Coordinates of C-alpha atoms in Angstrom, one line a residue:
X144 CA -33.1 -1.5 53.8
X145 CA -31.5 -0.6 57.1
X146 CA -28.2 -1.8 55.8
X147 CA -28.6 0.5 52.8
X148 CA -29.3 3.5 55.1
X149 CA -26.3 2.7 57.2
X150 CA -24.1 2.5 54.1
X151 CA -25.4 5.8 52.8
X152 CA -24.8 7.3 56.2
X153 CA -21.3 5.9 56.2
X154 CA -20.6 7.4 52.8
X155 CA -22.0 10.7 54.0
X156 CA -19.6 10.7 57.1
X157 CA -16.7 9.8 54.8
X158 CA -17.5 12.6 52.4
X159 CA -17.8 15.0 55.4
X160 CA -14.4 13.8 56.7
X161 CA -12.7 14.2 53.2
X162 CA -14.2 17.7 52.7
X163 CA -13.2 18.6 56.2
X164 CA -9.7 17.3 55.8
X165 CA -9.3 19.1 52.5
X166 CA -10.6 22.2 54.1
X167 CA -8.1 22.0 56.9
X168 CA -5.3 21.3 54.4
X169 CA -6.3 24.4 52.4
X170 CA -6.5 26.6 55.5
X171 CA -3.0 25.3 56.5
X172 CA -1.6 26.2 53.0
X173 CA -3.2 29.7 53.2
X174 CA -1.8 30.2 56.6
X175 CA 1.7 29.2 55.4
X176 CA 1.4 31.5 52.5
X177 CA 0.6 34.4 54.8
X178 CA 3.5 33.4 57.0
X179 CA 5.8 33.5 54.0
X180 CA 4.8 37.0 53.3
X181 CA 5.8 38.0 56.9
X182 CA 9.0 35.9 56.9
X183 CA 10.9 37.1 53.9
X184 CA 14.0 35.1 55.0
X185 CA 12.3 32.0 53.6
X186 CA 11.9 33.6 50.2
X187 CA 14.9 35.9 50.0
X188 CA 17.8 36.0 52.3
X189 CA 21.3 37.4 52.5
X190 CA 24.0 34.8 51.8
X191 CA 27.2 34.5 53.9
X192 CA 30.3 36.5 53.0
X193 CA 33.0 34.5 51.1
X194 CA 35.8 33.5 53.5
X195 CA 38.2 33.5 50.6
X196 CA 37.4 36.6 48.5
X197 CA 40.4 38.8 49.0
X198 CA 41.7 38.6 45.4
X199 CA 39.4 40.3 43.0
X200 CA 42.0 41.1 40.4
X201 CA 40.3 38.9 37.7
X202 CA 37.4 41.4 37.6
X203 CA 39.4 44.1 35.9
X204 CA 38.7 42.5 32.5
X205 CA 34.9 42.4 33.0
X206 CA 32.7 45.3 31.9
X207 CA 28.9 45.1 32.4
X208 CA 26.7 42.1 32.6
X209 CA 28.0 38.9 31.0
X210 CA 26.4 35.5 30.5
X211 CA 27.4 32.1 29.2
X212 CA 26.4 28.4 29.5
X213 CA 28.6 26.3 31.7
X214 CA 28.2 22.7 32.8
X215 CA 26.7 20.8 35.7
X216 CA 30.0 19.2 36.8
X217 CA 31.3 22.5 38.2
X218 CA 30.5 24.4 41.4
X219 CA 31.2 27.9 40.2
X220 CA 32.7 30.4 42.6
X221 CA 30.7 33.5 43.5
X222 CA 33.6 35.9 44.0
X223 CA 35.4 35.1 40.7
X224 CA 34.3 35.4 37.0
X225 CA 33.5 31.9 35.7
X226 CA 35.8 30.3 33.1
X227 CA 33.1 30.1 30.5
X228 CA 32.8 31.8 27.1
X229 CA 30.5 34.8 27.3
X230 CA 29.7 34.3 23.6
X231 CA 28.4 30.8 24.3
X232 CA 24.7 31.5 24.6
X233 CA 23.3 28.3 23.3
X234 CA 22.7 25.0 25.1
X235 CA 22.2 21.8 23.0
X236 CA 21.2 18.6 24.7
X237 CA 19.7 15.2 24.2
X238 CA 16.9 13.5 26.2
X239 CA 14.5 10.6 26.3
X240 CA 10.8 11.3 26.5
X241 CA 10.1 11.6 30.3
X242 CA 13.6 12.6 31.1
X243 CA 14.8 15.7 33.0
X244 CA 18.0 17.3 31.6
X245 CA 19.8 20.4 33.0
X246 CA 22.7 22.8 32.7
X247 CA 23.9 26.0 34.3
X248 CA 23.7 29.5 32.8
X249 CA 26.2 31.8 34.4
X250 CA 25.6 35.6 35.0
X251 CA 28.4 37.8 36.2
X252 CA 29.1 41.6 36.3
X253 CA 31.6 44.1 37.6
X254 CA 28.8 46.4 38.7
X255 CA 25.7 45.8 40.7
X256 CA 22.5 44.9 38.8
X257 CA 19.1 44.9 40.4
X258 CA 16.0 42.8 39.7
X259 CA 17.4 40.0 37.5
X260 CA 14.9 37.5 36.3
X261 CA 14.7 34.8 33.7
X262 CA 11.9 34.0 31.2
X263 CA 11.7 31.3 28.5
X264 CA 9.7 30.3 25.5
X265 CA 8.2 27.0 24.7
X266 CA 10.4 24.7 22.6
X267 CA 9.1 23.9 19.1
X268 CA 10.1 21.7 16.3
X269 CA 9.7 22.1 12.5
X270 CA 6.6 19.8 12.5
X271 CA 4.7 21.9 14.9
X272 CA 5.5 19.8 18.0
X273 CA 5.9 21.7 21.2
X274 CA 7.4 21.3 24.7
X275 CA 5.4 23.9 26.6
X276 CA 7.2 26.5 28.7
X277 CA 5.6 24.9 31.8
X278 CA 8.2 22.0 31.4
X279 CA 11.1 24.5 31.5
X280 CA 12.6 26.0 34.7
X281 CA 15.4 28.5 35.4
X282 CA 16.2 28.8 39.1
X283 CA 18.9 30.8 40.9
X284 CA 21.7 28.7 42.6
X285 CA 22.5 29.8 46.1
X286 CA 25.7 29.8 48.1
X287 CA 26.3 28.6 51.7
X288 CA 29.2 27.7 53.9
X289 CA 30.9 24.3 53.7
X290 CA 34.1 22.7 55.1
X291 CA 36.2 19.7 54.0
X292 CA 36.3 15.9 54.5
X293 CA 39.4 15.9 56.6
X294 CA 39.1 12.8 58.9
X295 CA 35.4 12.2 58.0
X296 CA 33.4 11.0 60.9
X297 CA 33.9 12.5 64.4
X298 CA 33.3 15.6 66.4
X299 CA 34.7 18.7 64.7
X300 CA 35.2 22.3 65.7
X301 CA 34.5 24.8 62.9
X302 CA 37.8 26.7 63.5
X303 CA 39.8 23.5 62.9
X304 CA 38.7 22.9 59.3
X305 CA 38.9 24.8 56.1
X306 CA 35.7 26.8 55.4
X307 CA 34.6 27.9 52.0
X308 CA 31.6 29.3 50.2
X309 CA 29.9 26.8 47.9
X310 CA 27.1 26.7 45.3
X311 CA 24.4 24.1 46.1
X312 CA 20.9 25.2 46.9
X313 CA 18.5 25.8 44.0
X314 CA 16.0 28.5 44.8
X315 CA 12.5 29.1 43.6
X316 CA 12.7 32.9 44.1
X317 CA 11.4 34.8 41.0
X318 CA 14.1 37.5 40.8
X319 CA 17.4 38.4 42.4
X320 CA 19.9 41.2 42.6
X321 CA 23.4 40.7 41.4
X322 CA 26.1 42.3 43.5
X323 CA 29.1 43.9 42.0
X324 CA 32.0 41.6 41.2
X325 CA 30.0 38.4 41.7
X326 CA 28.8 35.4 39.7
X327 CA 25.3 33.9 39.9
X328 CA 24.6 30.4 38.4
X329 CA 21.1 29.7 37.1
X330 CA 20.0 26.1 37.0
X331 CA 18.2 25.5 33.7
X332 CA 16.2 22.3 33.4
X333 CA 13.7 20.8 30.9
X334 CA 11.3 18.0 31.9
X335 CA 10.5 16.4 28.5
X336 CA 6.9 15.2 28.4
X337 CA 6.4 11.5 27.7
X338 CA 3.9 12.1 24.9
X339 CA 5.9 14.6 22.9
X340 CA 6.9 13.5 19.4
X341 CA 10.6 12.7 18.8
X342 CA 12.6 15.4 17.1
X343 CA 14.6 18.5 17.5
X344 CA 13.1 21.3 19.6
X345 CA 14.3 24.9 19.8
X346 CA 13.4 27.9 22.0
X347 CA 14.8 30.9 23.7
X348 CA 15.8 31.9 27.3
X349 CA 15.8 35.6 28.2
X350 CA 17.5 37.4 31.1
X351 CA 15.8 40.6 32.1
X352 CA 17.0 43.5 34.3
X353 CA 13.7 45.0 35.4
X354 CA 11.7 45.4 32.2
X355 CA 14.7 45.4 29.9
X356 CA 15.9 42.2 28.2
X357 CA 19.6 42.1 28.7
X358 CA 20.6 38.6 27.5
X359 CA 19.1 36.1 25.0
X360 CA 20.1 32.5 24.9
X361 CA 19.1 29.5 22.7
X362 CA 18.0 26.1 23.9
X363 CA 17.9 23.0 21.6
X364 CA 16.7 19.6 22.8
X365 CA 16.9 16.5 20.6
X366 CA 14.2 14.2 21.9
X367 CA 14.7 10.5 21.3
X368 CA 12.1 7.9 20.5
X369 CA 12.9 6.1 23.8
X370 CA 10.5 6.7 26.7
X371 CA 11.6 6.8 30.4
X372 CA 8.9 5.5 32.8
X373 CA 7.5 7.7 35.5
X374 CA 9.5 7.9 38.8
X375 CA 7.0 5.7 40.6
X376 CA 7.9 2.9 38.1
X377 CA 11.6 3.3 38.3
X378 CA 13.2 0.0 39.3
X379 CA 15.7 1.7 41.6
X380 CA 15.3 1.3 45.4
X381 CA 16.0 4.8 46.6
X382 CA 15.9 5.2 50.4
X383 CA 16.7 8.7 51.7
X384 CA 15.6 8.9 55.3
X385 CA 13.1 11.7 56.0
X386 CA 13.2 13.8 59.2
X387 CA 9.8 15.5 59.9
X388 CA 11.1 16.8 63.2
X389 CA 13.6 19.1 61.5
X390 CA 10.8 20.7 59.4
X391 CA 8.7 21.4 62.5
X392 CA 11.6 23.1 64.2
X393 CA 12.8 25.2 61.3
X394 CA 9.3 26.5 60.5
X395 CA 8.4 26.9 64.2
X396 CA 5.1 24.9 63.8
X397 CA 3.5 22.3 66.0
X398 CA 4.6 18.8 65.3
X399 CA 2.1 16.9 63.3
X400 CA -0.2 19.9 62.9
X401 CA -1.8 20.7 59.5
X402 CA 0.8 23.5 59.1
X403 CA 3.6 21.0 59.7
X404 CA 2.3 18.6 57.1
X405 CA 1.7 21.4 54.6
X406 CA 5.4 22.2 54.9
X407 CA 6.3 18.5 54.5
X408 CA 4.1 18.0 51.5
X409 CA 6.4 19.6 48.8
X410 CA 9.5 18.0 50.4
X411 CA 8.0 14.5 50.2
X412 CA 6.5 15.1 46.7
X413 CA 9.9 16.2 45.5
X414 CA 11.4 13.0 47.0
X415 CA 8.7 10.8 45.4
X416 CA 9.5 12.5 42.1
X417 CA 13.0 11.2 42.4
X418 CA 11.7 7.6 42.7
X419 CA 11.8 7.3 46.6
X420 CA 10.5 3.9 47.7
X421 CA 10.6 4.0 51.5
X422 CA 8.8 5.9 54.3
X423 CA 11.0 6.4 57.3
X424 CA 9.2 5.9 60.7
X425 CA 10.4 5.7 64.3
X426 CA 9.0 3.1 66.6
X427 CA 10.7 4.6 69.7
X428 CA 12.1 7.8 71.0
X429 CA 15.6 8.6 69.8
X430 CA 16.5 5.5 67.9
X431 CA 19.9 7.1 67.0
X432 CA 20.4 8.7 70.4
X433 CA 19.6 12.2 69.2
X434 CA 22.6 12.4 66.9
X435 CA 21.0 15.0 64.6
X436 CA 20.1 18.6 65.3
X437 CA 16.4 17.4 65.6
X438 CA 16.2 14.0 67.3
X439 CA 13.6 11.6 66.0
X440 CA 10.7 11.1 68.4
X441 CA 8.5 8.0 68.8
X442 CA 5.7 7.9 66.3
X443 CA 4.1 5.3 68.5
X444 CA 3.2 6.0 72.2
X445 CA 4.0 3.1 74.5
X446 CA 2.0 2.9 77.7
X447 CA 2.5 0.2 80.4
X448 CA -0.8 -0.2 82.1
X449 CA -1.3 -0.7 85.9
X450 CA -2.0 -4.4 85.4
X451 CA 1.3 -4.8 83.6
X452 CA -0.1 -5.1 80.1
X453 CA 0.8 -2.7 77.3
X454 CA -1.2 -0.3 75.2
X455 CA 0.1 1.3 72.0
X456 CA -1.2 4.5 70.3
X457 CA -0.6 4.4 66.6
X458 CA -2.2 7.8 65.8
X459 CA 0.9 9.6 64.7
X460 CA 2.4 6.6 62.9
X461 CA -0.8 6.1 60.9
X462 CA -1.0 9.8 60.1
X463 CA 2.6 10.0 58.9
X464 CA 2.4 6.9 56.8
X465 CA -0.9 7.8 55.2
X466 CA 0.3 11.3 54.5
X467 CA 3.6 10.0 53.0
X468 CA 1.6 7.7 50.7
X469 CA -0.6 10.6 49.6
X470 CA 2.7 12.4 48.6
X471 CA 3.6 9.4 46.4
X472 CA 5.9 7.3 48.6
X473 CA 4.1 4.0 48.6
X474 CA 6.4 1.0 48.2
X475 CA 7.8 0.3 51.7
X476 CA 7.6 1.4 55.4
X477 CA 10.8 1.0 57.4
X478 CA 10.4 1.1 61.2
X479 CA 13.4 2.1 63.4
X480 CA 14.6 0.5 65.6
X481 CA 14.6 -2.5 67.9
X482 CA 18.3 -1.9 68.5
X483 CA 18.8 1.8 69.3
X484 CA 22.1 3.2 70.5
X485 CA 22.4 2.3 74.2
X486 CA 19.4 -0.1 74.0
X487 CA 17.3 2.3 76.0
X488 CA 13.5 2.2 75.6
X489 CA 11.1 4.9 76.9
X490 CA 7.5 4.5 77.7
X491 CA 4.7 5.9 79.9
X492 CA 4.2 4.0 83.2
X493 CA 0.5 4.3 84.1
X494 CA 1.1 3.1 87.7
X495 CA 3.8 5.8 88.3
X496 CA 1.9 8.3 86.2
X497 CA 5.3 9.3 84.6
X498 CA 7.6 8.6 81.8
X499 CA 10.0 5.7 82.4
X500 CA 12.6 3.7 80.6
X501 CA 14.4 0.4 80.6
X502 CA 17.8 -0.8 79.2
X503 CA 17.6 -4.2 77.7
X504 CA 20.0 -6.1 75.5
X505 CA 18.7 -8.0 72.5
X506 CA 18.5 -11.7 73.4
X507 CA 17.7 -11.0 77.1
X508 CA 14.5 -11.9 78.8
X509 CA 13.8 -8.3 79.6
X510 CA 14.2 -7.4 75.9
X511 CA 11.8 -10.2 74.8
X512 CA 9.3 -9.1 77.5
X513 CA 9.4 -5.6 76.2
X514 CA 9.2 -6.2 72.5
X515 CA 7.1 -9.4 72.0
X516 CA 3.8 -7.8 73.1
X517 CA 4.5 -4.9 70.8
X518 CA 5.4 -7.0 67.8
X519 CA 2.1 -9.0 68.1
X520 CA 0.0 -5.9 68.5
X521 CA 1.9 -4.0 65.7
X522 CA 1.5 -6.9 63.3
X523 CA -2.2 -7.0 64.0
X524 CA -2.5 -3.2 63.5
X525 CA -0.5 -3.3 60.2
X526 CA -2.7 -6.0 58.8
X527 CA -5.8 -4.0 59.7
X528 CA -4.3 -1.0 57.8
X529 CA -3.2 -3.3 54.8
X530 CA 0.4 -2.2 55.4
X531 CA 1.8 -5.4 56.8
X532 CA 3.3 -6.8 53.6
X533 CA 5.3 -3.7 52.9
X534 CA 6.5 -2.9 56.4
X535 CA 9.9 -3.9 57.8
X536 CA 11.5 -3.8 61.2
X537 CA 14.6 -1.7 60.4
X538 CA 18.1 -1.7 61.9
X539 CA 21.3 0.0 61.1
X540 CA 25.0 -0.5 61.9
X541 CA 24.5 -2.6 65.0
X542 CA 26.7 -5.4 66.3
X543 CA 25.9 -8.7 64.7
X544 CA 25.1 -10.5 68.0
X545 CA 22.5 -7.7 68.8
X546 CA 21.0 -8.0 65.3
X547 CA 20.8 -11.8 65.7
X548 CA 18.9 -11.4 68.9
X549 CA 16.5 -8.9 67.5
X550 CA 15.9 -10.9 64.3
X551 CA 15.4 -14.1 66.2
X552 CA 12.7 -12.4 68.3
X553 CA 11.0 -11.0 65.3
X554 CA 10.9 -14.2 63.4
X555 CA 9.8 -16.3 66.4
X556 CA 7.0 -13.9 67.3
X557 CA 5.8 -12.8 63.8
X558 CA 7.5 -15.1 61.3
X559 CA 6.1 -13.2 58.3
X560 CA 7.4 -9.9 59.4
X561 CA 10.1 -8.5 57.1
X562 CA 13.4 -7.1 58.4
X563 CA 15.7 -4.5 56.9
X564 CA 19.3 -3.7 57.7
X565 CA 21.8 -1.0 56.7
X566 CA 25.3 -1.9 57.8
X567 CA 28.2 -4.4 57.3
X568 CA 27.6 -7.6 55.4
X569 CA 27.2 -10.7 57.6
X570 CA 26.7 -14.0 55.9
X571 CA 25.2 -15.4 59.0
X572 CA 22.1 -13.2 58.9
X573 CA 21.7 -12.1 55.3
X574 CA 19.1 -14.8 54.5
X575 CA 16.7 -13.5 57.2
X576 CA 16.9 -9.9 55.9
X577 CA 14.4 -8.7 53.3
X578 CA 15.9 -5.3 52.6
X579 CA 19.7 -5.5 52.9
X580 CA 21.9 -2.4 52.4
X581 CA 25.6 -2.7 52.8
X582 CA 28.3 0.0 53.2
X583 CA 30.1 1.0 49.9
X584 CA 33.3 -0.7 51.1
X585 CA 31.7 -4.0 51.9
X586 CA 31.6 -7.0 49.5
X587 CA 28.6 -9.2 49.0
X588 CA 29.2 -12.5 47.2
X589 CA 27.9 -12.5 43.7
X590 CA 25.9 -15.6 44.2
X591 CA 24.2 -14.2 47.3
X592 CA 23.3 -11.0 45.4
X593 CA 21.9 -12.8 42.5
X594 CA 19.9 -15.1 44.7
X595 CA 18.5 -12.2 46.7
X596 CA 17.5 -10.2 43.5
X597 CA 15.9 -13.3 42.0
X598 CA 13.7 -13.3 45.2
X599 CA 12.8 -9.7 44.7
X600 CA 14.7 -8.6 47.8
X601 CA 16.0 -5.0 47.8
X602 CA 19.8 -5.2 47.8
X603 CA 21.4 -1.9 47.9
X604 CA 24.5 0.1 49.2
X605 CA 25.0 3.3 51.1
X606 CA 27.6 6.0 51.8
X607 CA 27.9 8.2 54.9
X608 CA 30.6 10.2 56.7
X609 CA 33.2 7.3 56.2
X610 CA 33.7 7.7 52.5
X611 CA 35.6 10.7 51.1
X612 CA 34.2 9.7 47.7
X613 CA 31.8 9.1 46.0
X614 CA 29.7 11.2 48.3
X615 CA 27.1 13.9 48.6
X616 CA 28.7 16.5 50.8
X617 CA 28.2 20.1 49.9
X618 CA 31.8 20.2 48.8
X619 CA 31.7 16.9 46.8
X620 CA 32.1 17.1 43.0
X621 CA 28.4 17.2 41.8
X622 CA 29.0 14.3 39.4
X623 CA 29.7 11.9 42.2
X624 CA 26.0 12.0 43.1
X625 CA 25.3 10.8 39.5
X626 CA 28.2 8.4 39.6
X627 CA 26.6 6.5 42.6
X628 CA 23.8 5.1 40.4
X629 CA 26.3 4.0 37.7
X630 CA 28.2 2.2 40.4
X631 CA 25.0 0.5 41.5
X632 CA 24.4 -0.6 37.9
X633 CA 28.0 -2.0 37.7
X634 CA 27.8 -3.9 40.9
X635 CA 24.3 -5.2 40.5
X636 CA 22.7 -3.3 43.4
X637 CA 19.0 -2.5 43.1
X638 CA 19.5 1.0 44.6
X639 CA 21.1 3.3 47.1
X640 CA 20.5 4.5 50.6
X641 CA 21.5 7.7 52.4
X642 CA 20.7 8.3 56.0
X643 CA 19.6 11.9 55.7
X644 CA 17.3 13.6 53.2
X645 CA 16.5 16.6 55.4
X646 CA 18.0 16.4 58.9
X647 CA 18.8 20.1 58.7
X648 CA 21.5 21.8 60.8
X649 CA 20.7 25.0 62.8
X650 CA 20.6 27.2 59.7
X651 CA 20.7 25.0 56.7
X652 CA 20.3 27.9 54.2
X653 CA 23.5 29.6 55.3
X654 CA 25.8 27.0 56.8
X655 CA 25.9 23.3 56.0
X656 CA 28.5 22.4 58.6
X657 CA 27.6 20.1 61.5
X658 CA 29.3 19.3 64.8
X659 CA 30.0 15.6 63.9
X660 CA 30.4 15.1 60.2
X661 CA 31.6 16.8 57.0
X662 CA 29.3 19.6 55.7
X663 CA 26.2 18.5 54.0
X664 CA 26.2 15.0 55.4
X665 CA 23.0 15.5 57.2
X666 CA 20.8 16.8 54.4
X667 CA 20.4 16.7 50.6
X668 CA 17.7 19.4 50.2
X669 CA 16.7 22.7 51.7
X670 CA 13.8 24.3 53.5
X671 CA 10.8 25.4 51.4
X672 CA 11.4 22.4 49.2
X673 CA 14.5 24.0 47.6
X674 CA 16.2 21.3 45.7
X675 CA 20.0 21.2 45.3
X676 CA 22.7 20.5 42.8
X677 CA 23.5 17.3 44.7
X678 CA 19.9 16.1 44.7
X679 CA 19.3 16.9 41.0
X680 CA 22.5 15.1 40.0
X681 CA 21.5 12.1 42.1
X682 CA 18.1 12.0 40.3
X683 CA 20.0 12.3 37.0
X684 CA 22.0 9.2 37.9
X685 CA 18.8 7.3 38.8
X686 CA 17.4 8.1 35.3
X687 CA 20.7 6.8 33.8
X688 CA 20.3 3.6 35.9
X689 CA 16.8 3.0 34.6
X690 CA 18.0 3.7 31.0
X691 CA 20.8 1.2 31.4
X692 CA 18.4 -1.5 32.5
X693 CA 16.0 -0.8 29.7
X694 CA 18.8 -0.8 27.1
X695 CA 20.4 -4.0 28.4
X696 CA 17.0 -5.7 28.2
X697 CA 16.5 -4.5 24.6
X698 CA 20.0 -5.6 23.6
X699 CA 19.7 -9.0 25.2
X700 CA 16.4 -9.7 23.4
X701 CA 17.6 -8.3 20.1
X702 CA 18.4 -10.5 17.1
X703 CA 20.4 -7.7 15.4
X704 CA 24.1 -8.7 14.9
X705 CA 25.3 -5.4 16.4
X706 CA 23.3 -6.0 19.7
X707 CA 26.1 -8.1 21.2
X708 CA 28.7 -5.5 20.4
X709 CA 26.7 -2.7 21.9
X710 CA 26.0 -4.7 25.1
X711 CA 29.7 -5.5 25.5
X712 CA 30.6 -1.8 24.9
X713 CA 28.1 -0.8 27.7
X714 CA 29.3 -3.5 30.1
X715 CA 32.9 -2.7 29.4
X716 CA 32.2 0.9 30.3
X717 CA 30.3 0.0 33.5
X718 CA 33.3 -2.1 34.7
X719 CA 35.1 1.2 35.2
X720 CA 32.8 2.2 38.0
X721 CA 34.9 0.9 40.9
X722 CA 35.3 3.3 43.8
X723 CA 39.1 3.1 43.5
X724 CA 38.8 4.6 39.9
X725 CA 37.9 7.9 41.4
X726 CA 41.4 8.3 42.8
X727 CA 42.7 9.2 39.3
X728 CA 39.6 9.9 37.2
X729 CA 37.0 12.6 37.8
X730 CA 33.4 11.3 38.1
X731 CA 32.2 13.8 35.6
X732 CA 34.6 12.5 32.9
X733 CA 33.3 8.9 33.4
X734 CA 29.6 10.0 33.4
X735 CA 29.9 12.1 30.2
X736 CA 31.6 9.2 28.4
X737 CA 28.9 6.9 29.7
X738 CA 26.1 9.2 28.5
X739 CA 27.6 9.2 25.0
X740 CA 27.5 5.5 24.9
X741 CA 23.9 5.4 26.1
X742 CA 22.9 7.9 23.4
X743 CA 24.6 5.9 20.6
X744 CA 22.9 2.7 21.7
X745 CA 19.5 4.5 22.2
X746 CA 19.6 5.8 18.6
X747 CA 20.4 2.3 17.4
X748 CA 17.7 0.3 19.2
X749 CA 14.8 2.8 19.3

């Protein structure tokens, strides 16, 4: 009976905790909404002037508001009329159930027009089927400053590089003014429900100026019988590193407060909706020596007690991981890093009553003395939280000898602990690494890759400031973000890593340039969970990767005589996705050809 009372009391406390937590979260969201009302720059802001807008001669042929559908491979210039047909006011597309498809609608005018907004109808087919208007979006594309690849990595002064205005951020603002002699792209997207019947669906999109409808366009979506799984089920190991510290700085809120997490929630949810598999955590302070505008702090507080033993406070780590899981990122936890730049480790010394640090090289006695107690305690804590099996000790781009020293210590201390690495390929250590991500220019032996994949080990590649292409800079051709997943399908990789999802620069809405790398290298999305052309095209590529895998499986298991021909056609096309091919062939051309092949096969096998 007493046990029953204790259990009921425990359930009561849990209910109180949940209600309290939900209440705090709701209050935080209300506070943020009030803050948004007071800080209009987060909702509507003035874009930079175009550094190259002196020639406006092409506007002499434009009279009044014009509109036309363009494509998603082009970054349209704000200060020039777009090269699209103003009579082309229909968009026709094809999609699997569960797929997101998109295009750009262009608006331009020689005279200023106030209060532009876009509305749309549900899409309907002849049999009464419907794609509700809630699955359609039309959002204004924003402009900001970018630069050029030049030498890639390395410190750069803004005045030494070409600067330009570029379209990238996709805003959620409900309406916008159109200045005279400017172009405004609108990102139009449809998320096809998984339960909608196959068929052809039609609807309308309307552009209003105030209360007056000025433009009417048509949308037609042919929905296939094939179904794309939900993002959480996508078999693509997406690993974009999250930076919660940048969010706290930009929004001027206390780190790890309810307000901070409320700002993080839509960012992480958007990332989970792209199929993200990994939670980025930092074991120590400044694992990358503060290379970003907002350095990563330690999510675990290390304290050296007066008796020489260690104490570890996991409060922030636990809060961040649990919160990220609630947002939908649940597959893996990567913990950085046992090999920081400079091998400097900070902690609080209880005897000195002050912060202290040591420098210890991997493989040394001092290094082992510092890390071994932590690894034992950390493993125990992870097991108590049921996180051990999905946690890795993560490293990136460190010398092989240092990585060997760290890996040996991990495996000798907690043999079952997983290790992840993003860096050059080293045959000597690959077997010990669970999650291995190599640079795009590296080569992994085919037998090694096949063996790793057969063991269920994530085996991916990454790009950074080294590669001029394919890449995700704000000046990169948008199709390159899609091309990366096709390259993964060709090479056999299980996914892709990029080091920065939201390591924002000082003013990420206005200027994507950074002191060390080409513009846009440090972030893919924008404050207030604004997505981007780059991010949407990346997600599109991941959808294609999943479709390729499903179609291959269908064809390999099919007894139809044409299955082999379709499979060879697909494989022959995928063989084109060598990085060197981008020297002479635009990514968009390759992707569009590939999508035609996928459609033809889909219509045959489904």
